[in-house]
mmCIF file of C-alpha atoms in Angstrom:
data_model
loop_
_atom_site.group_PDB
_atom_site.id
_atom_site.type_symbol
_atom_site.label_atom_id
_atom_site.label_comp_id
_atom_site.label_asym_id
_atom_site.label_seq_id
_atom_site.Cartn_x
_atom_site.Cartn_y
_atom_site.Cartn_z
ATOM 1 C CA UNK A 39 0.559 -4.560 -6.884
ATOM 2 C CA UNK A 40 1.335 -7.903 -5.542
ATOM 3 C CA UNK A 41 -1.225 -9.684 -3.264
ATOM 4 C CA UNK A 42 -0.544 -8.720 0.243
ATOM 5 C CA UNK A 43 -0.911 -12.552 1.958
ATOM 6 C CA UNK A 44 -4.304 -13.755 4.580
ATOM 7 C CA UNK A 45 -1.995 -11.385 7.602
ATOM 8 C CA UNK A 46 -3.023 -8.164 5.846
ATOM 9 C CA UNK A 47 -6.351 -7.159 5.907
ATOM 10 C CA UNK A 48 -7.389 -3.696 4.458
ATOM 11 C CA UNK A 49 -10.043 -1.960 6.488
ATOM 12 C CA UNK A 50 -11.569 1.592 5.182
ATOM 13 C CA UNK A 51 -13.118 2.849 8.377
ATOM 14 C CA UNK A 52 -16.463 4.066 8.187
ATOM 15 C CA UNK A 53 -17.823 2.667 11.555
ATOM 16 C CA UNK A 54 -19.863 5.598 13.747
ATOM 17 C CA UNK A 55 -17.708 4.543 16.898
ATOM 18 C CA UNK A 56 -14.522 5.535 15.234
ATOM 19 C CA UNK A 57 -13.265 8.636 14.365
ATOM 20 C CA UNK A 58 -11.321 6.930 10.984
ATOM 21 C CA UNK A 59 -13.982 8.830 8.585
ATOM 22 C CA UNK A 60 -13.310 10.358 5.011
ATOM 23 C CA UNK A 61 -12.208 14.292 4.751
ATOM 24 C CA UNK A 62 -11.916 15.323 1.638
ATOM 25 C CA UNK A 63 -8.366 17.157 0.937
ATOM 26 C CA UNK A 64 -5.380 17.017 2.842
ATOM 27 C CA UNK A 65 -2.682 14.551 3.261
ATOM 28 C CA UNK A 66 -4.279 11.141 4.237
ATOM 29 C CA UNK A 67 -2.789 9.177 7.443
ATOM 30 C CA UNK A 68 -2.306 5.555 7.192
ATOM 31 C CA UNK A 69 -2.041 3.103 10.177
ATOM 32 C CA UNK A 70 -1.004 -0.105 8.914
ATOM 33 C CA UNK A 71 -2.274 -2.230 11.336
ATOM 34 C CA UNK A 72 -0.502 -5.615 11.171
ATOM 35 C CA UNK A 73 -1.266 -8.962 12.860
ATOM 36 C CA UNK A 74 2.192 -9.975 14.847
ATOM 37 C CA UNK A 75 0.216 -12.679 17.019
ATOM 38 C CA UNK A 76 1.823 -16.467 17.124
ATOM 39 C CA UNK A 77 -0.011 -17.314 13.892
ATOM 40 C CA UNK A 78 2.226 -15.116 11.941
ATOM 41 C CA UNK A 79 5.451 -16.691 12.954
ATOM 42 C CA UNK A 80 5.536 -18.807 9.810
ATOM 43 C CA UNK A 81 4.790 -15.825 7.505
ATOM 44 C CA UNK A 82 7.347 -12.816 8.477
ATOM 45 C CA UNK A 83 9.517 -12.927 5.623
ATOM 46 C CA UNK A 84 7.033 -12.583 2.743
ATOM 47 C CA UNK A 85 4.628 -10.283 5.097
ATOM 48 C CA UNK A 86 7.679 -8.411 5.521
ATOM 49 C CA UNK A 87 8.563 -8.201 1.664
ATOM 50 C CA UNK A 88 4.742 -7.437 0.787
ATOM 51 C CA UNK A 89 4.920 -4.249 3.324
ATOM 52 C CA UNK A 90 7.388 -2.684 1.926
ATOM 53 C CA UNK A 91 6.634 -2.770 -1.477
ATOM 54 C CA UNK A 92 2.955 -1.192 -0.424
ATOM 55 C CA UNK A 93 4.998 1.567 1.418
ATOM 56 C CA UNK A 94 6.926 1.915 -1.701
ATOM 57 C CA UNK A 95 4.225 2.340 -3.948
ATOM 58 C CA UNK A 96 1.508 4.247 -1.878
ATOM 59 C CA UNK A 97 1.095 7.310 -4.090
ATOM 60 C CA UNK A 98 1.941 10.894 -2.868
ATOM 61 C CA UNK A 99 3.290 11.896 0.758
ATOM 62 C CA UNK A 100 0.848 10.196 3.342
ATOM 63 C CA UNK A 101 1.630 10.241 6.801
ATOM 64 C CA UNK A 102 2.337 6.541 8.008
ATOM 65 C CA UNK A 103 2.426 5.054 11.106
ATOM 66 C CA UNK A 104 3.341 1.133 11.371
ATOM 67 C CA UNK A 105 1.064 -0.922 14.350
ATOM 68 C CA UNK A 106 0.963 -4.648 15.077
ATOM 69 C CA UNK A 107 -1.606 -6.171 17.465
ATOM 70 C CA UNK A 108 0.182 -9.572 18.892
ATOM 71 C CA UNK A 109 -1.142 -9.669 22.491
ATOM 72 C CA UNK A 110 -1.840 -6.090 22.138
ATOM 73 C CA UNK A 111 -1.516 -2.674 20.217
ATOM 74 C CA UNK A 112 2.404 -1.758 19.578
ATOM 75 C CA UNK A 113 3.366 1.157 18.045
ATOM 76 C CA UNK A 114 6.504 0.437 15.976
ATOM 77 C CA UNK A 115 6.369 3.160 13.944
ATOM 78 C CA UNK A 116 4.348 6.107 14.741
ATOM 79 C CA UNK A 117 3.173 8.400 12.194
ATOM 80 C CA UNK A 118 5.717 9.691 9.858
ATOM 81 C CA UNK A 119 6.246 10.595 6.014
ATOM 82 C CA UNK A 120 9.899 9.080 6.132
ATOM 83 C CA UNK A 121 9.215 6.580 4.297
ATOM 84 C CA UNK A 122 12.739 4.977 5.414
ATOM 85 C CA UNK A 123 11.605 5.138 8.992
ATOM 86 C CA UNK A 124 8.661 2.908 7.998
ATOM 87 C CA UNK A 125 10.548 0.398 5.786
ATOM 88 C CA UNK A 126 12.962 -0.047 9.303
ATOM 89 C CA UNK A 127 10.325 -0.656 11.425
ATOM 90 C CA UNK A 128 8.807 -3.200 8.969
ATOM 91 C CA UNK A 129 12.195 -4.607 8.394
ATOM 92 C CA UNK A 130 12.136 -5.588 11.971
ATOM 93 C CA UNK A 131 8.888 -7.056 12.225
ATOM 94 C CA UNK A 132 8.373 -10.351 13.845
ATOM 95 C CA UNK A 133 5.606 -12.091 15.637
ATOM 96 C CA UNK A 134 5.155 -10.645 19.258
ATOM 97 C CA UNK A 135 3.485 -14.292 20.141
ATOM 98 C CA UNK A 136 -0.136 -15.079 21.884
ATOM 99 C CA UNK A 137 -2.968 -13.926 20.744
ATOM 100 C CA UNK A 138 -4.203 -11.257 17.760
ATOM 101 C CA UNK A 139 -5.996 -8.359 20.005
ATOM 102 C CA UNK A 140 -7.176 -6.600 16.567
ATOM 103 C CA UNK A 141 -10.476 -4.789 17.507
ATOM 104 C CA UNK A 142 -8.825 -3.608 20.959
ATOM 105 C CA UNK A 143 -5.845 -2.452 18.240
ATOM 106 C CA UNK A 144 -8.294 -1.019 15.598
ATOM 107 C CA UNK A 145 -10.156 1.224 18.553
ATOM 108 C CA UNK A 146 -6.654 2.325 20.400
ATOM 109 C CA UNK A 147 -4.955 3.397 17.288
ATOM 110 C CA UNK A 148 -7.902 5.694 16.241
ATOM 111 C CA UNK A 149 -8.090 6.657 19.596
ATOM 112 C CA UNK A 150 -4.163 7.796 19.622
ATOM 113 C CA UNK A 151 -3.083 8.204 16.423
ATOM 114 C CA UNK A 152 -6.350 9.425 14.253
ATOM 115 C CA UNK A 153 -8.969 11.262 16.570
ATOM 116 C CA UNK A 154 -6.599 14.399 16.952
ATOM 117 C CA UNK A 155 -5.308 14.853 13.714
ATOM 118 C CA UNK A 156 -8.735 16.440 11.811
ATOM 119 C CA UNK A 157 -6.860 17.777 9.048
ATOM 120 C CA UNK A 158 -5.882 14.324 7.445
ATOM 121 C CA UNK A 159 -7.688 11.827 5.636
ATOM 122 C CA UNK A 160 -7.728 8.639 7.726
ATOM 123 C CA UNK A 161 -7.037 5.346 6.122
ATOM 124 C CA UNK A 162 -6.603 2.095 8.449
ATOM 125 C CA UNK A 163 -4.777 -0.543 6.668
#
């Protein structure tokens, strides 16, 4: 797989203050949480193209939901295993402007998108 750029960084939750743990079985649920702040303004077409080739080749039928953290957390995509739904969303991507509010981000979309779904695997990207 092609290297994703500096805007993507991969994050396997395993911190005690989030709820973003392994569970064995079941379909996993990915959050790709994305960096949209004024920094990225410069990088949107290749971020762009490196997202959806990752959607494209995650393997199986994961539940994805699409976040950037620009100023702060925006759901563009919430979860979903329409893979079409997601590749809009990225398609549409562009920097939101100020500042990246990533750990605010990281703790909100656990908080809304992972804590209450217990029977998937939970996978931050």
């Amino acid at each position: 797989m092609q290297r994703l750029g500096a805007g993507v960084l991969v994050v396997i939750a395993a911190m005690s203050s989030l709820s973003a743990q392994w569970r064995p079985g079941g379909v996993m649920r990915i959050v790709l949480l994305v960096d949209s702040s004024s920094a990225t303004a410069a990088m949107i077409t290749p971020m762009r193209s490196a997202l959806n080739r990752l959607v494209d080749e995650l393997p199986g039928e994961p539940e994805i939901a699409f976040v950037t953290t620009g100023g702060q957390l925006r759901i563009r995509v919430p979860p979903t295993a329409d893979r079409q739904k997601v590749r809009d969303g990225v398609n549409l991507y562009a920097s939101d402007g100020g500042g990246n509010a990533f750990i605010d981000s990281l703790i909100e979309s656990d908080t809304r998108l992972l804590r209450q779904a217990r029977d998937y695997r939970s996978v931050f990207v």
